[in-house]
Amino acid sequence: MSDKKISGAGLRGQSAGDTALCTVGQSGSGLTYCGYDISDLADNATFEEVAYLLFNGELPTRGELAEYKAELLAMRDIPKALKEVLKLIPKDTHPMDVMRTGCSFLGNIEPEVDFSEQNKAANRLLAAFPAIMCYWYKFSHDGVEIDCTSEEESLGGHFLRLLNGESPSAQHERVMDVSLILYAEHEFNASTFTARVCASTLSDMFSCITGAIGTLRGPLHGGANEAAMDMIQKFTSPADAKEKMAGMLERKEKIMGFGHAIYRTSDPRNVIIKAWSEKLAAENGDTSLYDISVACEEFMWDTKKLFCNADFFHASTYNYMGIPTKLFTPIFVCSRLTGWAAHVMEQRSNNRIIRPSADYTGAEPRTVKPISER
Ligand SMILES: CC(C)(COP(=O)(O)OP(=O)(O)OC[C@H]1O[C@@H](n2cnc3c(N)ncnc32)[C@H](O)[C@@H]1OP(=O)(O)O)[C@@H](O)C(=O)NCCC(=O)NCCS
């Protein structure tokens, strides 16, 4: 392989198009949505306001937000046919496969007929994803057919309500809200780029989102929060964490929840979710998971200058809220759907089919030998 290919691997550092939705690794803390810094949004907005911002380019007024939330609330339930499909999916299925199927099936029974319906399709998925995830989870794991509606104010609160069968505390609802804000959008990451490539063929919203879910599923992308949880649960103390991580690095294993393709010294989402993890640890009374996580962070920085990305402290945060590990990445879907759909809309607004070229590295030109001579 030539040097050119090595430096070009993964298309790192190359611009693949324009966007007005997000900057990563540039101004402010390093992440902005439509010009707003992520820390500003996490402190002063709700997830519904952020969804509205990504879909419309501006934050809503009080009246617009009330109308938008009412629209989403009315769309939370899922059709009976989809419930029947979810009931058929086995318990040990990867929950991201459930999300992919749920999204795809909804596209069968409520298709986006033309692009004038793109906001409706995006909002429908946004409102219905918590039900798709929880209906399957509760049915396959506990044999319970849950009511998929709730009067919870926020989508984050709605999700926790469906999962636990009771209203969340104000603190847990807010943590979920912040988490959904942090995961909502991240420029041309792998899953968003998948959605844009699909959109560039003038395909429908459900296909774009289904493809993006499949891309997010991998452990190098969205699956990292679950993988981080699996890892830290095996550590018995901060000292044990450091010792085991040293072994992992020696064996050249990737440590999930660390490093980033664009950020070089820190991920601006980490400081925000880490602070919530610390608060939840204090609330819980048992801070060991948080302490172990901090030890991991210190060790990785001291030995490799690798920093926590958004996923690492999400693991302990979700765990403190009692969320099953297998639902971590599907929650990411419930949030990132907003970024994906916004990118689909943006791609459609100024479209040319995305079709890059490749540098050929294969055989010299040759002719087909008859099969009897091969
Ligand atoms: C995110 C990720 C895919 C970025 O990959 P990338 O752009 O190729 O990473 P970099 O170019 O910064 O890697 C530089 C070096 O650090 C190493 N490295 C990066 N992340 C690492 C990690 N989490 N654990 C161990 N080593 C890591 C790389 O292997 C590379 O080493 P090398 O030069 O000896 O090959 C990578 O950091 C990773 O796999 N992280 C774990 C998965 C994860 O948390 N994903 C969620 C991302 S938000």
PDB file of N, CA and C and ligand atoms in Angstrom, residues 12 219-221 224 249 253-261 264 267 269 300 304 306 309-311, ligand 1:
ATOM      1  N   ARG A  12      -9.860  10.303   6.610  1.00  0.00           N
ATOM      2  CA  ARG A  12      -9.614  11.213   7.729  1.00  0.00           C
ATOM      3  C   ARG A  12      -9.149  12.590   7.235  1.00  0.00           C
ATOM      4  N   PRO A 219     -19.088  -1.461  17.229  1.00  0.00           N
ATOM      5  CA  PRO A 219     -18.426  -1.023  18.464  1.00  0.00           C
ATOM      6  C   PRO A 219     -17.463   0.149  18.266  1.00  0.00           C
ATOM      7  N   LEU A 220     -17.000   0.386  17.052  1.00  0.00           N
ATOM      8  CA  LEU A 220     -16.123   1.545  16.860  1.00  0.00           C
ATOM      9  C   LEU A 220     -16.922   2.839  16.791  1.00  0.00           C
ATOM     10  N   HIS A 221     -18.250   2.730  16.746  1.00  0.00           N
ATOM     11  CA  HIS A 221     -19.093   3.938  16.656  1.00  0.00           C
ATOM     12  C   HIS A 221     -20.021   3.923  17.873  1.00  0.00           C
ATOM     13  N   ALA A 224     -19.826   1.735  21.463  1.00  0.00           N
ATOM     14  CA  ALA A 224     -18.736   1.898  22.441  1.00  0.00           C
ATOM     15  C   ALA A 224     -19.244   2.073  23.872  1.00  0.00           C
ATOM     16  N   LEU A 249      -3.670  -2.814  26.961  1.00  0.00           N
ATOM     17  CA  LEU A 249      -2.851  -2.011  26.045  1.00  0.00           C
ATOM     18  C   LEU A 249      -1.656  -2.827  25.548  1.00  0.00           C
ATOM     19  N   GLU A 253      -5.125  -4.178  22.616  1.00  0.00           N
ATOM     20  CA  GLU A 253      -6.591  -4.142  22.520  1.00  0.00           C
ATOM     21  C   GLU A 253      -7.059  -2.695  22.524  1.00  0.00           C
ATOM     22  N   LYS A 254      -8.143  -2.422  21.806  1.00  0.00           N
ATOM     23  CA  LYS A 254      -8.746  -1.073  21.846  1.00  0.00           C
ATOM     24  C   LYS A 254      -9.552  -0.930  23.129  1.00  0.00           C
ATOM     25  N   ILE A 255      -9.413   0.204  23.780  1.00  0.00           N
ATOM     26  CA  ILE A 255     -10.194   0.443  24.992  1.00  0.00           C
ATOM     27  C   ILE A 255     -11.400   1.293  24.592  1.00  0.00           C
ATOM     28  N   MET A 256     -12.575   0.703  24.745  1.00  0.00           N
ATOM     29  CA  MET A 256     -13.786   1.369  24.255  1.00  0.00           C
ATOM     30  C   MET A 256     -14.141   2.588  25.104  1.00  0.00           C
ATOM     31  N   GLY A 257     -14.592   3.638  24.411  1.00  0.00           N
ATOM     32  CA  GLY A 257     -14.940   4.865  25.119  1.00  0.00           C
ATOM     33  C   GLY A 257     -13.782   5.852  25.176  1.00  0.00           C
ATOM     34  N   PHE A 258     -12.670   5.504  24.518  1.00  0.00           N
ATOM     35  CA  PHE A 258     -11.515   6.416  24.494  1.00  0.00           C
ATOM     36  C   PHE A 258     -11.112   6.724  23.057  1.00  0.00           C
ATOM     37  N   GLY A 259     -10.598   7.939  22.870  1.00  0.00           N
ATOM     38  CA  GLY A 259     -10.083   8.342  21.562  1.00  0.00           C
ATOM     39  C   GLY A 259     -11.190   8.867  20.663  1.00  0.00           C
ATOM     40  N   HIS A 260     -10.779   9.541  19.635  1.00  0.00           N
ATOM     41  CA  HIS A 260     -11.752  10.086  18.686  1.00  0.00           C
ATOM     42  C   HIS A 260     -11.087  10.370  17.343  1.00  0.00           C
ATOM     43  N   ALA A 261     -11.869  10.248  16.294  1.00  0.00           N
ATOM     44  CA  ALA A 261     -11.323  10.469  14.953  1.00  0.00           C
ATOM     45  C   ALA A 261     -10.974  11.938  14.706  1.00  0.00           C
ATOM     46  N   ARG A 264      -8.653  15.855  19.404  1.00  0.00           N
ATOM     47  CA  ARG A 264      -7.277  15.409  19.663  1.00  0.00           C
ATOM     48  C   ARG A 264      -6.933  15.334  21.141  1.00  0.00           C
ATOM     49  N   ASP A 267     -12.972  15.449  24.423  1.00  0.00           N
ATOM     50  CA  ASP A 267     -14.285  15.456  23.764  1.00  0.00           C
ATOM     51  C   ASP A 267     -15.173  16.348  24.630  1.00  0.00           C
ATOM     52  N   ARG A 269     -18.147  16.700  25.088  1.00  0.00           N
ATOM     53  CA  ARG A 269     -19.329  16.077  25.686  1.00  0.00           C
ATOM     54  C   ARG A 269     -18.963  15.349  26.974  1.00  0.00           C
ATOM     55  N   MET A 300      -5.511   6.214  31.111  1.00  0.00           N
ATOM     56  CA  MET A 300      -5.399   6.316  29.650  1.00  0.00           C
ATOM     57  C   MET A 300      -4.719   7.615  29.235  1.00  0.00           C
ATOM     58  N   LYS A 304      -1.234   6.912  27.479  1.00  0.00           N
ATOM     59  CA  LYS A 304      -1.387   6.978  26.010  1.00  0.00           C
ATOM     60  C   LYS A 304      -1.825   8.353  25.505  1.00  0.00           C
ATOM     61  N   LEU A 306      -4.669   9.368  25.666  1.00  0.00           N
ATOM     62  CA  LEU A 306      -6.000   9.155  25.091  1.00  0.00           C
ATOM     63  C   LEU A 306      -7.043   9.614  26.114  1.00  0.00           C
ATOM     64  N   ASN A 309     -14.127   9.763  25.289  1.00  0.00           N
ATOM     65  CA  ASN A 309     -15.101  10.366  24.380  1.00  0.00           C
ATOM     66  C   ASN A 309     -16.477  10.358  25.056  1.00  0.00           C
ATOM     67  N   ALA A 310     -17.495  10.775  24.316  1.00  0.00           N
ATOM     68  CA  ALA A 310     -18.839  10.924  24.911  1.00  0.00           C
ATOM     69  C   ALA A 310     -19.349   9.626  25.527  1.00  0.00           C
ATOM     70  N   ASP A 311     -18.865   8.511  25.017  1.00  0.00           N
ATOM     71  CA  ASP A 311     -19.440   7.230  25.435  1.00  0.00           C
ATOM     72  C   ASP A 311     -19.002   6.761  26.815  1.00  0.00           C
TER      73      ASP A 311
HETATM   74  C1  LIG B   1     -12.739   6.463  17.799  1.00  0.00           C
HETATM   75  C2  LIG B   1     -11.643   5.718  17.038  1.00  0.00           C
HETATM   76  C3  LIG B   1     -12.321   4.683  16.107  1.00  0.00           C
HETATM   77  C4  LIG B   1     -10.833   6.705  16.224  1.00  0.00           C
HETATM   78  O1  LIG B   1      -9.942   5.967  15.455  1.00  0.00           O
HETATM   79  P1  LIG B   1      -8.712   6.665  14.745  1.00  0.00           P
HETATM   80  O2  LIG B   1      -9.109   7.964  14.159  1.00  0.00           O
HETATM   81  O3  LIG B   1      -8.139   5.643  13.837  1.00  0.00           O
HETATM   82  O4  LIG B   1      -7.745   6.923  15.984  1.00  0.00           O
HETATM   83  P2  LIG B   1      -6.374   7.668  16.034  1.00  0.00           P
HETATM   84  O5  LIG B   1      -5.830   7.884  14.656  1.00  0.00           O
HETATM   85  O6  LIG B   1      -6.512   8.840  16.907  1.00  0.00           O
HETATM   86  O7  LIG B   1      -5.451   6.589  16.765  1.00  0.00           O
HETATM   87  C5  LIG B   1      -4.144   6.931  17.136  1.00  0.00           C
HETATM   88  C6  LIG B   1      -3.524   5.775  17.854  1.00  0.00           C
HETATM   89  O8  LIG B   1      -4.155   5.575  19.099  1.00  0.00           O
HETATM   90  C7  LIG B   1      -4.649   4.253  19.186  1.00  0.00           C
HETATM   91  N1  LIG B   1      -5.955   4.293  19.795  1.00  0.00           N
HETATM   92  C8  LIG B   1      -6.964   5.116  19.452  1.00  0.00           C
HETATM   93  N2  LIG B   1      -8.027   4.874  20.228  1.00  0.00           N
HETATM   94  C9  LIG B   1      -7.655   3.880  21.060  1.00  0.00           C
HETATM   95  C10 LIG B   1      -8.338   3.209  22.066  1.00  0.00           C
HETATM   96  N3  LIG B   1      -9.602   3.500  22.380  1.00  0.00           N
HETATM   97  N4  LIG B   1      -7.680   2.247  22.746  1.00  0.00           N
HETATM   98  C11 LIG B   1      -6.413   1.944  22.447  1.00  0.00           C
HETATM   99  N5  LIG B   1      -5.704   2.562  21.487  1.00  0.00           N
HETATM  100  C12 LIG B   1      -6.335   3.513  20.799  1.00  0.00           C
HETATM  101  C13 LIG B   1      -4.776   3.786  17.753  1.00  0.00           C
HETATM  102  O9  LIG B   1      -4.763   2.371  17.658  1.00  0.00           O
HETATM  103  C14 LIG B   1      -3.591   4.448  17.127  1.00  0.00           C
HETATM  104  O10 LIG B   1      -2.449   3.703  17.482  1.00  0.00           O
HETATM  105  P3  LIG B   1      -1.324   3.371  16.397  1.00  0.00           P
HETATM  106  O11 LIG B   1      -0.855   4.702  15.910  1.00  0.00           O
HETATM  107  O12 LIG B   1      -0.320   2.583  17.177  1.00  0.00           O
HETATM  108  O13 LIG B   1      -2.046   2.575  15.336  1.00  0.00           O
HETATM  109  C15 LIG B   1     -10.683   5.004  18.022  1.00  0.00           C
HETATM  110  O14 LIG B   1     -10.166   5.959  18.925  1.00  0.00           O
HETATM  111  C16 LIG B   1     -11.360   3.887  18.754  1.00  0.00           C
HETATM  112  O15 LIG B   1     -11.450   2.767  18.231  1.00  0.00           O
HETATM  113  N6  LIG B   1     -11.868   4.144  19.999  1.00  0.00           N
HETATM  114  C17 LIG B   1     -12.578   3.130  20.726  1.00  0.00           C
HETATM  115  C18 LIG B   1     -14.016   3.025  20.224  1.00  0.00           C
HETATM  116  C19 LIG B   1     -14.849   4.185  20.659  1.00  0.00           C
HETATM  117  O16 LIG B   1     -14.817   4.611  21.801  1.00  0.00           O
HETATM  118  N7  LIG B   1     -15.655   4.692  19.713  1.00  0.00           N
HETATM  119  C20 LIG B   1     -16.563   5.790  19.961  1.00  0.00           C
HETATM  120  C21 LIG B   1     -16.121   6.998  19.222  1.00  0.00           C
HETATM  121  S1  LIG B   1     -17.094   8.421  19.680  1.00  0.00           S
END
